[in-house]
């Protein structure tokens, strides 16, 4: 059986931290699906089409990675694509507390899907999509914080 992981997020925008987590996870799974969430309750800066293009452009050389969008519960999307794992990156203890609660709820909804946490590399820990968006809004240069395929 193939080990398939879902790496979900809004990726608004796709950062070097996301790329780091993904690259460090490649050896753990046969296939990773980057799931770009389309949450109508969340105000995003970039369209889902733009985010998907940037991610695909950034990861075009990785044959075991796919990019798909979804708009349902993450655990339901994981089931739909046959993922046995949900992959999440952790930068801080606050991330852990938030992600732990979601992982536990996902386990209650489907105990066959396991959440795997990967700690951020120290040099990427301060990089978050929220901070990157704030820099963009204020006219700053984010080129060193976003993935290679992100063209602003």
PDB file of N, CA, C and O in Angstrom, residues 40-115:
ATOM      1  N   UNK A  40     -14.256  29.494   2.580  1.00  0.00           N
ATOM      2  CA  UNK A  40     -15.007  30.716   2.277  1.00  0.00           C
ATOM      3  C   UNK A  40     -15.087  31.661   3.476  1.00  0.00           C
ATOM      4  O   UNK A  40     -15.355  32.846   3.316  1.00  0.00           O
ATOM      5  N   UNK A  41     -14.825  31.155   4.677  1.00  0.00           N
ATOM      6  CA  UNK A  41     -14.842  31.999   5.880  1.00  0.00           C
ATOM      7  C   UNK A  41     -13.519  32.719   6.114  1.00  0.00           C
ATOM      8  O   UNK A  41     -13.432  33.597   6.965  1.00  0.00           O
ATOM      9  N   UNK A  42     -12.494  32.328   5.385  1.00  0.00           N
ATOM     10  CA  UNK A  42     -11.167  32.909   5.576  1.00  0.00           C
ATOM     11  C   UNK A  42     -10.895  33.931   4.480  1.00  0.00           C
ATOM     12  O   UNK A  42     -11.069  33.642   3.301  1.00  0.00           O
ATOM     13  N   UNK A  43     -10.486  35.113   4.874  1.00  0.00           N
ATOM     14  CA  UNK A  43     -10.168  36.175   3.913  1.00  0.00           C
ATOM     15  C   UNK A  43      -8.736  35.971   3.419  1.00  0.00           C
ATOM     16  O   UNK A  43      -7.795  36.115   4.176  1.00  0.00           O
ATOM     17  N   UNK A  44      -8.589  35.601   2.159  1.00  0.00           N
ATOM     18  CA  UNK A  44      -7.250  35.394   1.597  1.00  0.00           C
ATOM     19  C   UNK A  44      -6.851  36.604   0.760  1.00  0.00           C
ATOM     20  O   UNK A  44      -7.699  37.343   0.270  1.00  0.00           O
ATOM     21  N   UNK A  45      -5.554  36.774   0.608  1.00  0.00           N
ATOM     22  CA  UNK A  45      -5.031  37.873  -0.205  1.00  0.00           C
ATOM     23  C   UNK A  45      -4.994  37.475  -1.678  1.00  0.00           C
ATOM     24  O   UNK A  45      -5.195  38.311  -2.552  1.00  0.00           O
ATOM     25  N   UNK A  46      -4.727  36.194  -1.932  1.00  0.00           N
ATOM     26  CA  UNK A  46      -4.553  35.711  -3.306  1.00  0.00           C
ATOM     27  C   UNK A  46      -5.618  34.674  -3.634  1.00  0.00           C
ATOM     28  O   UNK A  46      -6.052  33.912  -2.772  1.00  0.00           O
ATOM     29  N   UNK A  47      -6.006  34.616  -4.893  1.00  0.00           N
ATOM     30  CA  UNK A  47      -7.035  33.664  -5.319  1.00  0.00           C
ATOM     31  C   UNK A  47      -6.496  32.239  -5.213  1.00  0.00           C
ATOM     32  O   UNK A  47      -5.276  32.010  -5.232  1.00  0.00           O
ATOM     33  N   UNK A  48      -7.407  31.304  -5.160  1.00  0.00           N
ATOM     34  CA  UNK A  48      -6.996  29.905  -5.096  1.00  0.00           C
ATOM     35  C   UNK A  48      -6.244  29.511  -6.365  1.00  0.00           C
ATOM     36  O   UNK A  48      -5.271  28.757  -6.302  1.00  0.00           O
ATOM     37  N   UNK A  49      -6.659  30.029  -7.509  1.00  0.00           N
ATOM     38  CA  UNK A  49      -5.956  29.725  -8.765  1.00  0.00           C
ATOM     39  C   UNK A  49      -4.526  30.233  -8.733  1.00  0.00           C
ATOM     40  O   UNK A  49      -3.603  29.545  -9.177  1.00  0.00           O
ATOM     41  N   UNK A  50      -4.316  31.432  -8.190  1.00  0.00           N
ATOM     42  CA  UNK A  50      -2.971  32.001  -8.111  1.00  0.00           C
ATOM     43  C   UNK A  50      -2.103  31.178  -7.157  1.00  0.00           C
ATOM     44  O   UNK A  50      -0.958  30.850  -7.473  1.00  0.00           O
ATOM     45  N   UNK A  51      -2.662  30.822  -5.994  1.00  0.00           N
ATOM     46  CA  UNK A  51      -1.910  30.021  -5.021  1.00  0.00           C
ATOM     47  C   UNK A  51      -1.547  28.663  -5.597  1.00  0.00           C
ATOM     48  O   UNK A  51      -0.416  28.195  -5.427  1.00  0.00           O
ATOM     49  N   UNK A  52      -2.482  28.030  -6.299  1.00  0.00           N
ATOM     50  CA  UNK A  52      -2.204  26.721  -6.901  1.00  0.00           C
ATOM     51  C   UNK A  52      -1.100  26.826  -7.952  1.00  0.00           C
ATOM     52  O   UNK A  52      -0.209  25.985  -8.005  1.00  0.00           O
ATOM     53  N   UNK A  53      -1.153  27.864  -8.778  1.00  0.00           N
ATOM     54  CA  UNK A  53      -0.118  28.051  -9.803  1.00  0.00           C
ATOM     55  C   UNK A  53       1.246  28.219  -9.153  1.00  0.00           C
ATOM     56  O   UNK A  53       2.226  27.617  -9.582  1.00  0.00           O
ATOM     57  N   UNK A  54       1.320  29.075  -8.148  1.00  0.00           N
ATOM     58  CA  UNK A  54       2.605  29.301  -7.475  1.00  0.00           C
ATOM     59  C   UNK A  54       3.170  28.010  -6.877  1.00  0.00           C
ATOM     60  O   UNK A  54       4.364  27.746  -6.970  1.00  0.00           O
ATOM     61  N   UNK A  55       2.301  27.229  -6.248  1.00  0.00           N
ATOM     62  CA  UNK A  55       2.764  25.983  -5.628  1.00  0.00           C
ATOM     63  C   UNK A  55       3.239  25.011  -6.702  1.00  0.00           C
ATOM     64  O   UNK A  55       4.316  24.416  -6.578  1.00  0.00           O
ATOM     65  N   UNK A  56       2.460  24.855  -7.755  1.00  0.00           N
ATOM     66  CA  UNK A  56       2.861  23.962  -8.847  1.00  0.00           C
ATOM     67  C   UNK A  56       4.186  24.407  -9.467  1.00  0.00           C
ATOM     68  O   UNK A  56       5.059  23.578  -9.729  1.00  0.00           O
ATOM     69  N   UNK A  57       4.342  25.710  -9.677  1.00  0.00           N
ATOM     70  CA  UNK A  57       5.592  26.223 -10.238  1.00  0.00           C
ATOM     71  C   UNK A  57       6.769  25.973  -9.293  1.00  0.00           C
ATOM     72  O   UNK A  57       7.876  25.664  -9.732  1.00  0.00           O
ATOM     73  N   UNK A  58       6.531  26.108  -8.005  1.00  0.00           N
ATOM     74  CA  UNK A  58       7.595  25.918  -7.009  1.00  0.00           C
ATOM     75  C   UNK A  58       8.007  24.461  -6.865  1.00  0.00           C
ATOM     76  O   UNK A  58       9.149  24.172  -6.506  1.00  0.00           O
ATOM     77  N   UNK A  59       7.091  23.546  -7.144  1.00  0.00           N
ATOM     78  CA  UNK A  59       7.336  22.118  -6.890  1.00  0.00           C
ATOM     79  C   UNK A  59       7.398  21.282  -8.157  1.00  0.00           C
ATOM     80  O   UNK A  59       7.357  20.055  -8.101  1.00  0.00           O
ATOM     81  N   UNK A  60       7.531  21.928  -9.303  1.00  0.00           N
ATOM     82  CA  UNK A  60       7.434  21.226 -10.593  1.00  0.00           C
ATOM     83  C   UNK A  60       8.441  20.093 -10.766  1.00  0.00           C
ATOM     84  O   UNK A  60       8.198  19.171 -11.533  1.00  0.00           O
ATOM     85  N   UNK A  61       9.550  20.123 -10.053  1.00  0.00           N
ATOM     86  CA  UNK A  61      10.571  19.082 -10.197  1.00  0.00           C
ATOM     87  C   UNK A  61      10.376  17.902  -9.241  1.00  0.00           C
ATOM     88  O   UNK A  61      11.184  16.980  -9.243  1.00  0.00           O
ATOM     89  N   UNK A  62       9.321  17.931  -8.439  1.00  0.00           N
ATOM     90  CA  UNK A  62       9.094  16.863  -7.465  1.00  0.00           C
ATOM     91  C   UNK A  62       8.005  15.921  -7.987  1.00  0.00           C
ATOM     92  O   UNK A  62       6.822  16.219  -7.910  1.00  0.00           O
ATOM     93  N   UNK A  63       8.422  14.778  -8.496  1.00  0.00           N
ATOM     94  CA  UNK A  63       7.487  13.859  -9.160  1.00  0.00           C
ATOM     95  C   UNK A  63       6.520  13.183  -8.195  1.00  0.00           C
ATOM     96  O   UNK A  63       5.464  12.693  -8.625  1.00  0.00           O
ATOM     97  N   UNK A  64       6.818  13.148  -6.916  1.00  0.00           N
ATOM     98  CA  UNK A  64       5.932  12.473  -5.960  1.00  0.00           C
ATOM     99  C   UNK A  64       4.991  13.444  -5.251  1.00  0.00           C
ATOM    100  O   UNK A  64       4.324  13.078  -4.287  1.00  0.00           O
ATOM    101  N   UNK A  65       4.924  14.673  -5.756  1.00  0.00           N
ATOM    102  CA  UNK A  65       4.063  15.690  -5.144  1.00  0.00           C
ATOM    103  C   UNK A  65       3.000  16.135  -6.144  1.00  0.00           C
ATOM    104  O   UNK A  65       3.309  16.407  -7.302  1.00  0.00           O
ATOM    105  N   UNK A  66       1.761  16.185  -5.674  1.00  0.00           N
ATOM    106  CA  UNK A  66       0.644  16.705  -6.462  1.00  0.00           C
ATOM    107  C   UNK A  66       0.072  17.918  -5.743  1.00  0.00           C
ATOM    108  O   UNK A  66       0.212  18.039  -4.525  1.00  0.00           O
ATOM    109  N   UNK A  67      -0.616  18.768  -6.479  1.00  0.00           N
ATOM    110  CA  UNK A  67      -1.288  19.929  -5.891  1.00  0.00           C
ATOM    111  C   UNK A  67      -2.760  19.865  -6.292  1.00  0.00           C
ATOM    112  O   UNK A  67      -3.078  19.755  -7.472  1.00  0.00           O
ATOM    113  N   UNK A  68      -3.627  19.905  -5.296  1.00  0.00           N
ATOM    114  CA  UNK A  68      -5.073  19.885  -5.530  1.00  0.00           C
ATOM    115  C   UNK A  68      -5.736  20.884  -4.596  1.00  0.00           C
ATOM    116  O   UNK A  68      -5.213  21.176  -3.522  1.00  0.00           O
ATOM    117  N   UNK A  69      -6.896  21.372  -4.991  1.00  0.00           N
ATOM    118  CA  UNK A  69      -7.664  22.251  -4.107  1.00  0.00           C
ATOM    119  C   UNK A  69      -8.830  21.470  -3.520  1.00  0.00           C
ATOM    120  O   UNK A  69      -9.250  20.454  -4.066  1.00  0.00           O
ATOM    121  N   UNK A  70      -9.323  21.968  -2.389  1.00  0.00           N
ATOM    122  CA  UNK A  70     -10.498  21.345  -1.769  1.00  0.00           C
ATOM    123  C   UNK A  70     -11.231  22.381  -0.941  1.00  0.00           C
ATOM    124  O   UNK A  70     -10.666  23.404  -0.549  1.00  0.00           O
ATOM    125  N   UNK A  71     -12.503  22.097  -0.667  1.00  0.00           N
ATOM    126  CA  UNK A  71     -13.285  23.055   0.112  1.00  0.00           C
ATOM    127  C   UNK A  71     -14.158  22.380   1.166  1.00  0.00           C
ATOM    128  O   UNK A  71     -15.110  22.969   1.654  1.00  0.00           O
ATOM    129  N   UNK A  72     -13.838  21.188   1.518  1.00  0.00           N
ATOM    130  CA  UNK A  72     -14.566  20.448   2.561  1.00  0.00           C
ATOM    131  C   UNK A  72     -13.660  20.301   3.787  1.00  0.00           C
ATOM    132  O   UNK A  72     -12.592  20.893   3.856  1.00  0.00           O
ATOM    133  N   UNK A  73     -14.079  19.466   4.716  1.00  0.00           N
ATOM    134  CA  UNK A  73     -13.231  19.161   5.856  1.00  0.00           C
ATOM    135  C   UNK A  73     -11.944  18.496   5.380  1.00  0.00           C
ATOM    136  O   UNK A  73     -11.970  17.650   4.476  1.00  0.00           O
ATOM    137  N   UNK A  74     -10.842  18.854   5.997  1.00  0.00           N
ATOM    138  CA  UNK A  74      -9.546  18.281   5.620  1.00  0.00           C
ATOM    139  C   UNK A  74      -9.556  16.771   5.753  1.00  0.00           C
ATOM    140  O   UNK A  74      -9.058  16.058   4.866  1.00  0.00           O
ATOM    141  N   UNK A  75     -10.120  16.251   6.834  1.00  0.00           N
ATOM    142  CA  UNK A  75     -10.134  14.801   7.035  1.00  0.00           C
ATOM    143  C   UNK A  75     -10.953  14.105   5.939  1.00  0.00           C
ATOM    144  O   UNK A  75     -10.587  13.017   5.479  1.00  0.00           O
ATOM    145  N   UNK A  76     -12.022  14.737   5.476  1.00  0.00           N
ATOM    146  CA  UNK A  76     -12.811  14.155   4.382  1.00  0.00           C
ATOM    147  C   UNK A  76     -12.042  14.185   3.067  1.00  0.00           C
ATOM    148  O   UNK A  76     -12.106  13.236   2.276  1.00  0.00           O
ATOM    149  N   UNK A  77     -11.302  15.256   2.824  1.00  0.00           N
ATOM    150  CA  UNK A  77     -10.482  15.327   1.616  1.00  0.00           C
ATOM    151  C   UNK A  77      -9.378  14.267   1.681  1.00  0.00           C
ATOM    152  O   UNK A  77      -9.076  13.612   0.676  1.00  0.00           O
ATOM    153  N   UNK A  78      -8.780  14.089   2.855  1.00  0.00           N
ATOM    154  CA  UNK A  78      -7.746  13.058   3.014  1.00  0.00           C
ATOM    155  C   UNK A  78      -8.312  11.686   2.643  1.00  0.00           C
ATOM    156  O   UNK A  78      -7.670  10.920   1.919  1.00  0.00           O
ATOM    157  N   UNK A  79      -9.500  11.382   3.122  1.00  0.00           N
ATOM    158  CA  UNK A  79     -10.141  10.100   2.778  1.00  0.00           C
ATOM    159  C   UNK A  79     -10.361   9.997   1.272  1.00  0.00           C
ATOM    160  O   UNK A  79     -10.089   8.957   0.668  1.00  0.00           O
ATOM    161  N   UNK A  80     -10.857  11.075   0.675  1.00  0.00           N
ATOM    162  CA  UNK A  80     -11.166  11.077  -0.761  1.00  0.00           C
ATOM    163  C   UNK A  80      -9.939  10.748  -1.613  1.00  0.00           C
ATOM    164  O   UNK A  80     -10.041  10.043  -2.610  1.00  0.00           O
ATOM    165  N   UNK A  81      -8.768  11.264  -1.214  1.00  0.00           N
ATOM    166  CA  UNK A  81      -7.556  11.033  -2.006  1.00  0.00           C
ATOM    167  C   UNK A  81      -6.778   9.797  -1.545  1.00  0.00           C
ATOM    168  O   UNK A  81      -5.712   9.506  -2.071  1.00  0.00           O
ATOM    169  N   UNK A  82      -7.293   9.096  -0.544  1.00  0.00           N
ATOM    170  CA  UNK A  82      -6.636   7.884  -0.065  1.00  0.00           C
ATOM    171  C   UNK A  82      -5.444   8.131   0.831  1.00  0.00           C
ATOM    172  O   UNK A  82      -4.585   7.249   0.978  1.00  0.00           O
ATOM    173  N   UNK A  83      -5.377   9.296   1.439  1.00  0.00           N
ATOM    174  CA  UNK A  83      -4.253   9.627   2.331  1.00  0.00           C
ATOM    175  C   UNK A  83      -4.452   8.965   3.694  1.00  0.00           C
ATOM    176  O   UNK A  83      -5.539   9.030   4.264  1.00  0.00           O
ATOM    177  N   UNK A  84      -3.400   8.359   4.190  1.00  0.00           N
ATOM    178  CA  UNK A  84      -3.429   7.780   5.535  1.00  0.00           C
ATOM    179  C   UNK A  84      -2.841   8.751   6.558  1.00  0.00           C
ATOM    180  O   UNK A  84      -2.927   8.524   7.760  1.00  0.00           O
ATOM    181  N   UNK A  85      -2.235   9.831   6.049  1.00  0.00           N
ATOM    182  CA  UNK A  85      -1.547  10.779   6.923  1.00  0.00           C
ATOM    183  C   UNK A  85      -1.905  12.215   6.554  1.00  0.00           C
ATOM    184  O   UNK A  85      -2.113  12.525   5.379  1.00  0.00           O
ATOM    185  N   UNK A  86      -1.948  13.059   7.572  1.00  0.00           N
ATOM    186  CA  UNK A  86      -2.051  14.502   7.374  1.00  0.00           C
ATOM    187  C   UNK A  86      -0.745  15.078   7.893  1.00  0.00           C
ATOM    188  O   UNK A  86      -0.350  14.813   9.039  1.00  0.00           O
ATOM    189  N   UNK A  87      -0.077  15.826   7.063  1.00  0.00           N
ATOM    190  CA  UNK A  87       1.231  16.397   7.376  1.00  0.00           C
ATOM    191  C   UNK A  87       1.067  17.856   7.780  1.00  0.00           C
ATOM    192  O   UNK A  87       0.438  18.630   7.050  1.00  0.00           O
ATOM    193  N   UNK A  88       1.630  18.214   8.924  1.00  0.00           N
ATOM    194  CA  UNK A  88       1.550  19.602   9.397  1.00  0.00           C
ATOM    195  C   UNK A  88       2.916  20.055   9.890  1.00  0.00           C
ATOM    196  O   UNK A  88       3.636  19.297  10.527  1.00  0.00           O
ATOM    197  N   UNK A  89       3.244  21.301   9.589  1.00  0.00           N
ATOM    198  CA  UNK A  89       4.469  21.905  10.079  1.00  0.00           C
ATOM    199  C   UNK A  89       4.193  22.695  11.340  1.00  0.00           C
ATOM    200  O   UNK A  89       3.136  23.304  11.488  1.00  0.00           O
ATOM    201  N   UNK A  90       5.145  22.656  12.265  1.00  0.00           N
ATOM    202  CA  UNK A  90       5.015  23.396  13.514  1.00  0.00           C
ATOM    203  C   UNK A  90       6.181  24.365  13.664  1.00  0.00           C
ATOM    204  O   UNK A  90       7.338  23.967  13.590  1.00  0.00           O
ATOM    205  N   UNK A  91       5.853  25.650  13.869  1.00  0.00           N
ATOM    206  CA  UNK A  91       6.887  26.657  14.090  1.00  0.00           C
ATOM    207  C   UNK A  91       7.047  26.980  15.571  1.00  0.00           C
ATOM    208  O   UNK A  91       8.141  27.254  16.028  1.00  0.00           O
ATOM    209  N   UNK A  92       5.947  26.977  16.301  1.00  0.00           N
ATOM    210  CA  UNK A  92       5.958  27.435  17.695  1.00  0.00           C
ATOM    211  C   UNK A  92       5.105  26.522  18.571  1.00  0.00           C
ATOM    212  O   UNK A  92       4.337  25.694  18.062  1.00  0.00           O
ATOM    213  N   UNK A  93       5.197  26.729  19.881  1.00  0.00           N
ATOM    214  CA  UNK A  93       4.343  25.966  20.795  1.00  0.00           C
ATOM    215  C   UNK A  93       2.875  26.343  20.596  1.00  0.00           C
ATOM    216  O   UNK A  93       1.985  25.511  20.789  1.00  0.00           O
ATOM    217  N   UNK A  94       2.602  27.571  20.197  1.00  0.00           N
ATOM    218  CA  UNK A  94       1.234  27.988  19.909  1.00  0.00           C
ATOM    219  C   UNK A  94       0.687  27.191  18.728  1.00  0.00           C
ATOM    220  O   UNK A  94      -0.463  26.739  18.750  1.00  0.00           O
ATOM    221  N   UNK A  95       1.522  27.016  17.674  1.00  0.00           N
ATOM    222  CA  UNK A  95       1.123  26.166  16.540  1.00  0.00           C
ATOM    223  C   UNK A  95       0.759  24.768  17.034  1.00  0.00           C
ATOM    224  O   UNK A  95      -0.238  24.190  16.616  1.00  0.00           O
ATOM    225  N   UNK A  96       1.607  24.230  17.937  1.00  0.00           N
ATOM    226  CA  UNK A  96       1.374  22.878  18.433  1.00  0.00           C
ATOM    227  C   UNK A  96       0.023  22.771  19.126  1.00  0.00           C
ATOM    228  O   UNK A  96      -0.740  21.830  18.873  1.00  0.00           O
ATOM    229  N   UNK A  97      -0.298  23.707  20.004  1.00  0.00           N
ATOM    230  CA  UNK A  97      -1.567  23.647  20.726  1.00  0.00           C
ATOM    231  C   UNK A  97      -2.756  23.672  19.763  1.00  0.00           C
ATOM    232  O   UNK A  97      -3.705  22.912  19.904  1.00  0.00           O
ATOM    233  N   UNK A  98      -2.687  24.555  18.777  1.00  0.00           N
ATOM    234  CA  UNK A  98      -3.752  24.671  17.782  1.00  0.00           C
ATOM    235  C   UNK A  98      -3.861  23.400  16.948  1.00  0.00           C
ATOM    236  O   UNK A  98      -4.943  22.830  16.775  1.00  0.00           O
ATOM    237  N   UNK A  99      -2.728  22.944  16.427  1.00  0.00           N
ATOM    238  CA  UNK A  99      -2.706  21.771  15.545  1.00  0.00           C
ATOM    239  C   UNK A  99      -3.061  20.493  16.298  1.00  0.00           C
ATOM    240  O   UNK A  99      -3.678  19.586  15.725  1.00  0.00           O
ATOM    241  N   UNK A 100      -2.686  20.402  17.563  1.00  0.00           N
ATOM    242  CA  UNK A 100      -3.015  19.222  18.369  1.00  0.00           C
ATOM    243  C   UNK A 100      -4.526  19.054  18.472  1.00  0.00           C
ATOM    244  O   UNK A 100      -5.049  17.949  18.301  1.00  0.00           O
ATOM    245  N   UNK A 101      -5.240  20.143  18.739  1.00  0.00           N
ATOM    246  CA  UNK A 101      -6.698  20.071  18.854  1.00  0.00           C
ATOM    247  C   UNK A 101      -7.328  19.623  17.542  1.00  0.00           C
ATOM    248  O   UNK A 101      -8.250  18.780  17.536  1.00  0.00           O
ATOM    249  N   UNK A 102      -6.840  20.150  16.431  1.00  0.00           N
ATOM    250  CA  UNK A 102      -7.376  19.748  15.124  1.00  0.00           C
ATOM    251  C   UNK A 102      -7.073  18.274  14.858  1.00  0.00           C
ATOM    252  O   UNK A 102      -7.944  17.523  14.410  1.00  0.00           O
ATOM    253  N   UNK A 103      -5.842  17.853  15.154  1.00  0.00           N
ATOM    254  CA  UNK A 103      -5.459  16.454  14.932  1.00  0.00           C
ATOM    255  C   UNK A 103      -6.316  15.508  15.766  1.00  0.00           C
ATOM    256  O   UNK A 103      -6.745  14.454  15.281  1.00  0.00           O
ATOM    257  N   UNK A 104      -6.600  15.892  17.001  1.00  0.00           N
ATOM    258  CA  UNK A 104      -7.422  15.042  17.856  1.00  0.00           C
ATOM    259  C   UNK A 104      -8.863  14.953  17.331  1.00  0.00           C
ATOM    260  O   UNK A 104      -9.465  13.880  17.348  1.00  0.00           O
ATOM    261  N   UNK A 105      -9.392  16.060  16.843  1.00  0.00           N
ATOM    262  CA  UNK A 105     -10.733  16.026  16.256  1.00  0.00           C
ATOM    263  C   UNK A 105     -10.743  15.171  14.991  1.00  0.00           C
ATOM    264  O   UNK A 105     -11.677  14.392  14.768  1.00  0.00           O
ATOM    265  N   UNK A 106      -9.708  15.306  14.171  1.00  0.00           N
ATOM    266  CA  UNK A 106      -9.617  14.479  12.968  1.00  0.00           C
ATOM    267  C   UNK A 106      -9.581  12.996  13.331  1.00  0.00           C
ATOM    268  O   UNK A 106     -10.210  12.172  12.663  1.00  0.00           O
ATOM    269  N   UNK A 107      -8.867  12.662  14.397  1.00  0.00           N
ATOM    270  CA  UNK A 107      -8.800  11.264  14.845  1.00  0.00           C
ATOM    271  C   UNK A 107     -10.169  10.773  15.286  1.00  0.00           C
ATOM    272  O   UNK A 107     -10.542   9.626  15.014  1.00  0.00           O
ATOM    273  N   UNK A 108     -10.932  11.639  15.945  1.00  0.00           N
ATOM    274  CA  UNK A 108     -12.288  11.248  16.344  1.00  0.00           C
ATOM    275  C   UNK A 108     -13.181  11.022  15.128  1.00  0.00           C
ATOM    276  O   UNK A 108     -14.069  10.166  15.153  1.00  0.00           O
ATOM    277  N   UNK A 109     -12.931  11.784  14.050  1.00  0.00           N
ATOM    278  CA  UNK A 109     -13.736  11.628  12.835  1.00  0.00           C
ATOM    279  C   UNK A 109     -13.283  10.442  11.990  1.00  0.00           C
ATOM    280  O   UNK A 109     -14.098   9.819  11.307  1.00  0.00           O
ATOM    281  N   UNK A 110     -11.981  10.139  12.015  1.00  0.00           N
ATOM    282  CA  UNK A 110     -11.461   8.989  11.270  1.00  0.00           C
ATOM    283  C   UNK A 110     -10.141   8.547  11.896  1.00  0.00           C
ATOM    284  O   UNK A 110      -9.087   9.132  11.625  1.00  0.00           O
ATOM    285  N   UNK A 111     -10.205   7.509  12.694  1.00  0.00           N
ATOM    286  CA  UNK A 111      -9.034   7.031  13.437  1.00  0.00           C
ATOM    287  C   UNK A 111      -7.971   6.406  12.533  1.00  0.00           C
ATOM    288  O   UNK A 111      -6.846   6.167  12.980  1.00  0.00           O
ATOM    289  N   UNK A 112      -8.310   6.161  11.264  1.00  0.00           N
ATOM    290  CA  UNK A 112      -7.331   5.564  10.339  1.00  0.00           C
ATOM    291  C   UNK A 112      -6.375   6.598   9.761  1.00  0.00           C
ATOM    292  O   UNK A 112      -5.389   6.235   9.126  1.00  0.00           O
ATOM    293  N   UNK A 113      -6.671   7.873   9.943  1.00  0.00           N
ATOM    294  CA  UNK A 113      -5.811   8.929   9.402  1.00  0.00           C
ATOM    295  C   UNK A 113      -4.990   9.525  10.543  1.00  0.00           C
ATOM    296  O   UNK A 113      -5.541  10.042  11.511  1.00  0.00           O
ATOM    297  N   UNK A 114      -3.684   9.418  10.414  1.00  0.00           N
ATOM    298  CA  UNK A 114      -2.763   9.870  11.454  1.00  0.00           C
ATOM    299  C   UNK A 114      -2.161  11.220  11.064  1.00  0.00           C
ATOM    300  O   UNK A 114      -1.781  11.423   9.912  1.00  0.00           O
ATOM    301  N   UNK A 115      -2.063  12.119  12.023  1.00  0.00           N
ATOM    302  CA  UNK A 115      -1.411  13.410  11.768  1.00  0.00           C
ATOM    303  C   UNK A 115       0.059  13.311  12.149  1.00  0.00           C
ATOM    304  O   UNK A 115       0.405  12.825  13.225  1.00  0.00           O
TER     305      UNK A 115
END
